[in-house]
Structures are given as C-alpha cells and as structure tokens.
XYZ file of C-alpha atoms in Angstrom:
442
model
C 0.000 0.000 0.000
C 1.392 3.454 -0.882
C 2.704 5.484 2.042
C 0.789 8.506 0.638
C -2.878 7.477 0.176
C -4.962 8.979 -2.588
C -6.800 12.263 -1.980
C -4.218 13.588 0.487
C -2.155 16.703 0.005
C 1.654 16.431 -0.056
C 2.762 15.514 3.437
C -0.066 12.987 3.803
C -2.090 14.896 6.404
C -4.669 17.041 4.595
C -7.636 15.129 3.163
C -9.296 16.558 0.054
C -12.339 14.263 0.046
C -13.998 12.172 2.780
C -12.898 8.936 1.074
C -9.301 9.637 2.133
C -7.760 7.910 5.138
C -4.205 7.465 6.305
C -3.137 3.999 7.435
C -0.389 4.882 9.870
C 0.712 1.364 10.803
C -0.226 -2.311 10.940
C 1.986 -3.902 13.550
C 2.011 -7.661 13.928
C 3.513 -9.291 17.012
C 4.380 -12.956 16.533
C 4.556 -15.730 19.117
C 8.145 -14.743 19.972
C 7.175 -11.148 20.746
C 8.829 -9.803 17.595
C 7.054 -6.766 16.095
C 6.760 -6.145 12.336
C 5.058 -3.315 10.419
C 2.976 -4.873 7.627
C 1.460 -1.623 6.288
C 3.736 -1.489 3.185
C 2.353 -4.839 1.940
C -1.332 -4.437 2.958
C -3.376 -4.022 -0.229
C -6.877 -3.961 1.268
C -8.543 -4.113 4.641
C -12.017 -3.862 6.112
C -13.343 -3.345 9.623
C -16.863 -4.625 10.259
C -19.159 -3.874 13.194
C -22.753 -4.912 13.858
C -25.331 -4.623 16.621
C -25.574 -8.426 16.323
C -21.844 -9.045 16.892
C -19.991 -8.837 20.202
C -16.677 -8.217 18.404
C -15.500 -6.168 15.463
C -14.009 -8.211 12.605
C -10.993 -7.037 10.625
C -9.985 -8.598 7.300
C -6.895 -7.503 5.418
C -5.030 -8.776 2.374
C -1.254 -9.120 2.168
C 0.627 -9.030 -1.150
C 3.897 -10.780 -0.338
C 7.034 -11.193 -2.421
C 9.451 -11.774 0.488
C 8.201 -15.037 2.023
C 6.717 -13.201 4.983
C 4.792 -16.201 6.342
C 8.014 -18.141 6.793
C 10.176 -15.236 7.981
C 7.673 -14.079 10.619
C 6.787 -17.656 11.601
C 3.065 -16.975 11.267
C 1.267 -19.795 13.086
C -2.126 -18.252 13.962
C -1.236 -16.927 17.440
C -0.326 -13.370 16.491
C -1.398 -10.003 17.904
C -2.187 -7.131 15.499
C -2.398 -3.406 16.150
C -3.969 -1.056 13.591
C -3.464 2.704 13.786
C -5.616 4.826 11.449
C -5.640 8.603 11.015
C -8.295 10.735 9.315
C -9.889 14.151 9.662
C -12.826 14.833 11.934
C -16.070 15.773 10.189
C -16.960 18.348 12.826
C -13.680 20.230 12.391
C -11.779 19.600 9.186
C -8.580 21.033 10.694
C -8.409 18.351 13.421
C -7.462 14.715 13.101
C -8.498 11.566 14.900
C -6.386 8.533 15.629
C -8.041 5.137 15.913
C -6.045 2.347 17.521
C -7.290 -1.247 17.410
C -5.673 -4.096 19.334
C -6.709 -7.465 17.919
C -5.833 -11.151 17.846
C -5.450 -13.136 14.640
C -8.376 -15.513 14.126
C -7.728 -17.231 10.788
C -6.129 -17.181 7.337
C -9.324 -17.626 5.261
C -7.690 -17.343 1.837
C -4.265 -18.025 0.321
C -3.375 -17.772 -3.350
C -0.475 -17.857 -5.782
C -1.138 -16.604 -9.304
C 0.811 -16.833 -12.530
C 3.695 -14.933 -10.977
C 5.479 -17.493 -8.850
C 7.302 -14.739 -6.952
C 4.140 -13.236 -5.454
C 1.705 -14.749 -2.979
C -1.405 -13.176 -1.481
C -3.254 -14.152 1.637
C -6.086 -12.767 3.706
C -5.918 -12.458 7.470
C -8.961 -12.233 9.753
C -8.639 -10.760 13.222
C -11.066 -10.089 16.052
C -10.918 -8.496 19.476
C -8.728 -10.478 21.853
C -11.573 -11.228 24.276
C -13.478 -13.012 21.477
C -10.553 -15.435 21.127
C -10.193 -15.830 24.889
C -13.908 -16.619 25.119
C -13.444 -19.944 23.306
C -10.695 -21.082 25.688
C -12.837 -21.691 28.804
C -16.350 -22.004 30.195
C -18.101 -20.564 33.225
C -20.811 -21.792 35.583
C -22.140 -20.021 38.660
C -25.200 -18.894 40.559
C -26.591 -15.464 39.691
C -29.157 -13.171 41.257
C -28.965 -9.714 39.748
C -30.091 -7.266 37.108
C -29.407 -8.913 33.731
C -27.283 -6.030 32.413
C -25.180 -6.133 35.579
C -24.597 -9.846 34.954
C -23.519 -9.090 31.383
C -21.064 -6.469 32.638
C -19.728 -8.896 35.248
C -18.948 -11.447 32.534
C -17.106 -8.863 30.457
C -15.172 -7.340 33.347
C -14.417 -10.389 35.512
C -14.233 -13.245 33.018
C -13.053 -11.501 29.827
C -11.122 -8.561 31.260
C -13.058 -5.933 29.258
C -13.629 -2.606 31.030
C -14.376 -0.173 28.169
C -18.171 -0.538 28.316
C -20.922 1.955 27.523
C -24.536 1.549 28.612
C -27.315 3.168 26.576
C -30.574 2.812 28.442
C -31.452 1.109 31.726
C -32.639 -2.447 32.224
C -35.323 -3.374 34.757
C -35.097 -7.132 34.158
C -33.741 -9.162 37.053
C -33.443 -12.915 37.308
C -32.022 -15.674 39.461
C -30.649 -19.065 38.544
C -27.541 -21.062 37.715
C -25.434 -20.624 34.593
C -24.758 -24.030 33.132
C -21.237 -24.605 31.822
C -20.908 -22.429 28.747
C -18.520 -19.997 27.100
C -18.714 -16.441 28.526
C -20.168 -14.855 25.378
C -22.804 -17.598 25.238
C -23.783 -16.573 28.756
C -23.895 -12.935 27.586
C -26.369 -13.930 24.872
C -28.401 -15.889 27.447
C -28.841 -12.739 29.535
C -29.264 -10.428 26.550
C -32.297 -12.329 25.289
C -33.973 -11.896 28.666
C -33.128 -8.214 29.113
C -35.687 -5.432 28.714
C -36.356 -1.911 29.939
C -39.445 -0.156 31.302
C -41.204 -0.203 27.893
C -40.267 -3.809 27.105
C -37.562 -2.986 24.563
C -35.022 -5.586 23.510
C -31.298 -5.019 24.126
C -28.171 -5.477 21.997
C -24.567 -6.113 23.034
C -21.980 -5.149 20.435
C -18.598 -3.566 19.809
C -17.920 -0.420 17.810
C -14.912 0.434 15.651
C -13.320 2.308 18.556
C -13.138 -0.941 20.543
C -15.858 0.120 23.001
C -18.433 -2.516 23.974
C -21.989 -1.154 23.972
C -24.968 -2.518 25.906
C -28.010 -0.719 24.529
C -31.786 -0.826 24.511
C -33.314 -0.633 21.044
C -35.767 2.008 22.237
C -32.887 4.210 23.401
C -30.804 3.701 20.265
C -33.638 4.812 17.985
C -34.303 7.823 20.210
C -30.797 9.241 19.851
C -30.214 12.332 17.746
C -29.585 12.009 14.008
C -25.868 11.629 13.283
C -26.140 12.933 9.713
C -28.486 13.235 6.737
C -27.628 11.513 3.446
C -29.053 12.233 0.001
C -29.519 9.943 -2.962
C -28.212 11.871 -5.974
C -25.883 11.560 -8.947
C -24.441 15.023 -9.537
C -22.031 17.160 -7.494
C -22.327 20.973 -7.574
C -19.368 22.146 -5.451
C -15.896 22.997 -6.701
C -13.768 19.824 -6.706
C -11.372 19.381 -3.766
C -12.899 22.285 -1.849
C -14.277 22.069 1.684
C -17.801 22.421 0.247
C -17.016 19.450 -1.983
C -15.795 17.570 1.091
C -19.101 18.155 2.895
C -21.204 17.380 -0.197
C -19.483 14.060 -0.720
C -19.724 13.263 2.978
C -23.535 13.470 2.770
C -24.033 11.705 -0.573
C -25.055 8.060 -1.052
C -22.662 6.477 -3.553
C -24.654 3.281 -4.148
C -27.930 1.953 -2.772
C -29.558 -1.474 -2.918
C -32.705 -2.187 -0.961
C -35.065 -4.804 0.373
C -38.285 -2.994 1.177
C -39.690 -5.906 3.191
C -43.069 -4.181 3.393
C -45.028 -7.443 3.372
C -46.657 -8.143 6.711
C -46.940 -11.947 6.577
C -43.460 -12.929 7.743
C -43.182 -10.270 10.454
C -46.635 -11.242 11.660
C -45.624 -14.896 11.771
C -42.645 -13.944 13.943
C -44.720 -12.032 16.487
C -44.205 -8.438 15.381
C -47.853 -7.353 15.493
C -49.757 -9.867 17.577
C -49.127 -13.099 19.446
C -50.828 -15.700 21.582
C -48.731 -16.513 24.635
C -49.604 -19.639 26.624
C -48.114 -20.208 30.080
C -48.323 -23.387 32.170
C -47.213 -22.892 35.767
C -46.323 -26.334 37.063
C -45.783 -24.910 40.566
C -49.360 -23.829 41.251
C -50.848 -25.980 38.443
C -52.432 -23.113 36.493
C -52.705 -22.254 32.804
C -52.927 -18.667 31.552
C -53.077 -17.106 28.093
C -51.988 -13.598 27.147
C -52.861 -12.038 23.797
C -50.453 -9.321 22.717
C -51.606 -6.708 20.207
C -49.620 -4.025 18.424
C -52.294 -1.557 19.512
C -50.439 -1.449 22.844
C -46.973 -1.030 21.325
C -45.108 2.183 22.361
C -44.795 3.907 18.970
C -43.113 6.884 20.622
C -40.099 4.582 21.132
C -39.627 3.981 17.395
C -37.593 5.826 14.777
C -40.369 7.603 12.891
C -43.182 7.131 15.406
C -45.803 6.116 12.830
C -47.508 2.736 12.690
C -46.703 0.311 9.847
C -50.209 -1.178 10.068
C -53.430 0.015 8.488
C -56.762 -0.607 10.177
C -58.514 -0.201 6.816
C -56.865 -3.188 5.133
C -58.592 -6.537 4.705
C -56.523 -8.139 7.470
C -55.897 -6.313 10.732
C -52.556 -7.838 11.689
C -52.746 -6.379 15.174
C -55.504 -8.931 15.880
C -53.990 -12.045 14.256
C -52.985 -13.554 17.603
C -52.539 -17.103 16.340
C -50.100 -16.030 13.638
C -47.480 -16.502 16.340
C -48.004 -18.756 19.352
C -45.695 -19.340 22.308
C -45.945 -22.194 24.832
C -43.863 -21.569 27.934
C -43.600 -23.389 31.254
C -43.178 -21.306 34.404
C -42.845 -21.899 38.132
C -44.200 -19.241 40.472
C -42.590 -20.994 43.447
C -39.099 -21.221 41.963
C -37.765 -18.418 44.190
C -39.045 -16.213 46.955
C -39.375 -12.467 46.453
C -39.518 -10.399 43.283
C -36.605 -12.028 41.436
C -37.816 -14.293 38.638
C -36.357 -17.194 36.750
C -35.903 -16.811 32.995
C -39.280 -18.138 31.887
C -41.105 -15.947 34.389
C -39.258 -12.975 32.871
C -40.517 -14.027 29.437
C -44.049 -14.116 30.799
C -43.768 -10.485 31.901
C -42.353 -8.919 28.753
C -41.203 -11.562 26.260
C -44.001 -10.747 23.807
C -43.079 -7.038 23.762
C -39.362 -7.792 23.404
C -40.155 -9.968 20.395
C -42.285 -7.237 18.850
C -39.453 -4.706 19.203
C -36.983 -7.130 17.624
C -39.194 -8.175 14.719
C -40.347 -4.659 13.874
C -36.741 -3.754 13.144
C -36.876 -6.362 10.330
C -38.642 -3.839 8.137
C -37.424 -1.589 5.305
C -33.702 -2.232 4.735
C -31.068 -0.484 2.615
C -27.447 -1.411 1.917
C -25.669 1.865 1.248
C -22.138 2.754 0.221
C -20.941 6.118 1.552
C -17.688 7.991 1.403
C -15.671 6.793 4.370
C -16.531 8.009 7.848
C -15.147 6.240 10.895
C -17.954 7.706 13.041
C -20.589 5.830 11.020
C -20.989 3.144 13.643
C -23.461 0.374 14.377
C -26.268 1.675 16.560
C -26.251 5.245 15.225
C -29.320 6.928 13.710
C -29.109 8.487 10.246
C -31.655 10.268 8.082
C -32.033 9.285 4.432
C -33.520 11.492 1.719
C -34.695 9.849 -1.513
C -35.922 12.213 -4.267
C -39.256 11.466 -5.900
C -39.034 9.767 -9.267
C -40.953 11.608 -12.005
C -40.653 13.155 -15.460
C -37.995 15.967 -15.366
C -40.398 18.611 -16.717
C -43.135 17.589 -14.321
C -40.623 17.711 -11.487
C -39.605 21.267 -12.378
C -43.231 22.373 -12.562
C -44.052 20.666 -9.283
C -41.127 22.218 -7.432
C -41.906 25.634 -8.876
C -45.510 25.503 -7.725
C -45.174 23.764 -4.369
C -43.087 23.390 -1.254
C -39.499 22.437 -2.269
C -39.369 19.935 0.602
C -42.036 17.941 -1.261
C -39.378 16.736 -3.718
C -38.520 13.791 -1.444
C -40.264 10.424 -1.307
C -41.709 10.541 2.206
C -42.294 6.789 2.383
C -38.694 5.789 1.647
C -37.118 8.783 3.371
C -36.877 9.069 7.121
C -34.825 7.986 10.094
C -32.970 4.656 10.017
C -30.849 2.701 12.475
C -27.417 1.496 11.343
C -27.408 -2.221 12.157
C -23.994 -2.876 10.610
C -21.102 -0.924 9.121
C -18.077 -2.089 7.139
C -15.190 0.335 6.738
C -13.214 -0.630 3.620
C -9.851 0.762 2.527
C -8.442 -0.329 -0.831
C -5.915 1.392 -3.066
C -5.966 4.487 -0.859
C -9.744 4.928 -1.147
C -11.963 4.692 1.928
C -15.669 3.835 1.818
C -18.146 2.847 4.524
C -20.839 0.322 3.643
C -23.774 0.455 6.026
C -26.904 -1.616 6.411
C -29.795 0.399 7.801
C -33.281 -0.582 8.903
C -36.327 1.198 10.251
C -39.039 -0.010 12.581
C -41.874 2.331 11.570
C -43.256 4.294 8.668
C -42.493 7.915 7.883
C -46.011 8.630 6.599
C -49.429 8.755 8.199
C -51.808 5.983 7.100
C-alpha cells in the first residue's frame, strides 16, 4: 500500500475528500514477541461492526514477495495493532487517531497466481476477548439485574472494562449458569433483558473498541448523526471544503429490500401473538394475547404505525399467527426475582415485537468513508421522488421544495452494521440500515 494514500495533500495529512484515510501502521507481534510493520504490503482491509456481533471483525489482504509467512513464523497466534488517522467531520482542521488491538483468528484465503514470486493471503482478526472466550467455560449462581450480569462477565471473566450503557434495564433474574462460554452466557442474559417499555437489548462492539450494551428504544431515540441524500451530480468545486461536505452526505450506491409485506413479520410475532403459560408450581394455565395496539410507537424511529386498520386483514388482531408455549414456576424463588421463563411471561411478547419490527425496510448503502458511522447510530435518508424531469420542475416551482422527497422511503434509520473498507488508498463505509416504523401517516 502506498505510504501517501490517494486524496491527500503532499505531506499525507490534509484530506481533500472524505474517502481519504491514512493507514499509519499495521503492527504484527508474533509468538516470539517480535514486532513487524505490515502496512507497506497491505493491499486492502475492512473493519466490520454490527449490533448483532460482540466483536468487530478485521480482514486484510497481504501481497507478499518476500516469504513473509516463513520469515515471521506466522502460526495463527499473532497479535495485530492497527493505527488509522483521518480528519474529523466536525472540524476539518483536526485529526483523529483510531487504535485497534486485535488477535489473529484465521487465514481464510491463500493464493499464488501466474507470478510465482508473489503470494497473497487474507488475514482475519477479532478483538482479543473473542478469542479468549473460546478457551474456557463458566458456571455459577446469579441473582442480579441482567445487564449487571452481562457487565460482570465482560469485566471479571473476559477482562473488558471499556463498556458503555445506553438505556437502563429493569429485568432481574435468578438461577444457575450451566457450563458455557462467557459470550454464550452474555447472549443468554441479553435475550432476557428489557427496559421499562419492554424494549429488547443489543450487546456489540464499535470500531473504537468500546463494547456497547443498549436498549433498542434508546438507540432509535438518539439524535440524528447525519443526513444523506440519494443523488448523482455534485455541484461544489472539486477538492474544496464544500465538496468535502457534499461528498460526505451523498449516497454512492444503494440497494434495498423494502420488506413491506406483513406476513413474515406477523408470523414472527411483530404485530400480535398468543402466549400460553403453564405454571407447574401452582398448576395453572394462563393465556396472554399481545396486540400491536399497545406497542409504544413513541419509542420507534419515525413514530408512525406500519399497520393500516382499513386493510382486509388487521394484523394487530392475528394472535394465532405466532403462538408461544412456555412453562413457568411461580414458586421457583421467593421475592420479586424471577427465573428466565417468568421474565418471558412479563415482557417476552413485547421484546419480540421490538426485535421483529426492526426487520422492516432495509437499505445497503455505500458512503464515502466516515469512521464515526458506527453500528447503533441513527441516520436520516432522503430519496428524491421519481418523475418526469419537466413535471418535477413544474411541481417544485408551484409547491413546497421539501415535497421533492419520497416521504415513504425517506426518514430515520438505524445502522445495524457498518463495514469500513480501505483499498488502493480509497476509503468507503458500507452500512446496512433498517427502520421499525413508517415515515407517513396511514
């Protein structure tokens, strides 16, 4: 990889466009403790983060003509440190440095082409605690708030202290963790965690290395990070600061799955469910019908219902589209602390509705690189209306200019995953966004 990436001024510090990023170093430490800088032979790398992944994943490709695998004695037990530098969006005169400390996970691809003097191979690395997780199991009694138990696993068992909480959990349970890997136990607690409105929680890691424990209702309520426009033409002077900002807010490519059909979400419990509970302690059977009519729409992105009451099928009343059969035991423990199934009886149906409603309109978008485009952030998308050019001009001339956007497709979205890709000096961020509600009134 060139020491001076594309779109930087001489000296390598001033970025002309938001796709520019400076890879300062890629230091690999082998099993002997020897440190090597691989940045001159890295041809491509990507850093992926997702609200569904407890660790970031880094993939990078090495173009080797010096038998590096043999010289460095690469055996799959290496440590890797990435240091990246790029300009801050808020202040284009300041820079940020991102440092990632990882452990090699695998060599997923190796290849030799027609040139026998060159070999290429891909290296995958993850956060060190994700590797440590597979080395041992835990089992113990617990009696605590579920988020506190998640934090205890990270801090005590995995040695992770850089943790951010977004939202407060009210779920509390008691029981015994059966022998399982620490991150499996984290998932066990995550699935049974909810807040005062019944929102589901996510546990994930962002590009900065920080682990986030967040309620979906709190994530979607955060302020908009930035607004992005779907367009093909640029109007600013090339390589100017206005051009920088214009490119930073422009969608480069978009592919979508509208997922507007209600059948599959309904089947998964998004809009209504029949919940059957058999308490084998006091020998009673109860049934709870959940309806989307009681869902807290004020805790969604766009705060407008995706369901119409005028349609042939009212999906908020299709209770048997999704049925749950759960055994409980009222006498399992004394006091207010519940076991897991009793927690599900209290709010499991609402948690499922939160989770499934996020499986709604989805876009995969390529943007000019931005290291602050992280999983769990809220962005606003603006899609222009599609119409005949002359009709569009007449419409804009005679009406409110803000009416030029498609209100159904536009709106607030949650970033569920982000992949930061650097290749040949160019930096792009590919995000997957979803929304849990409509942007229009039905």
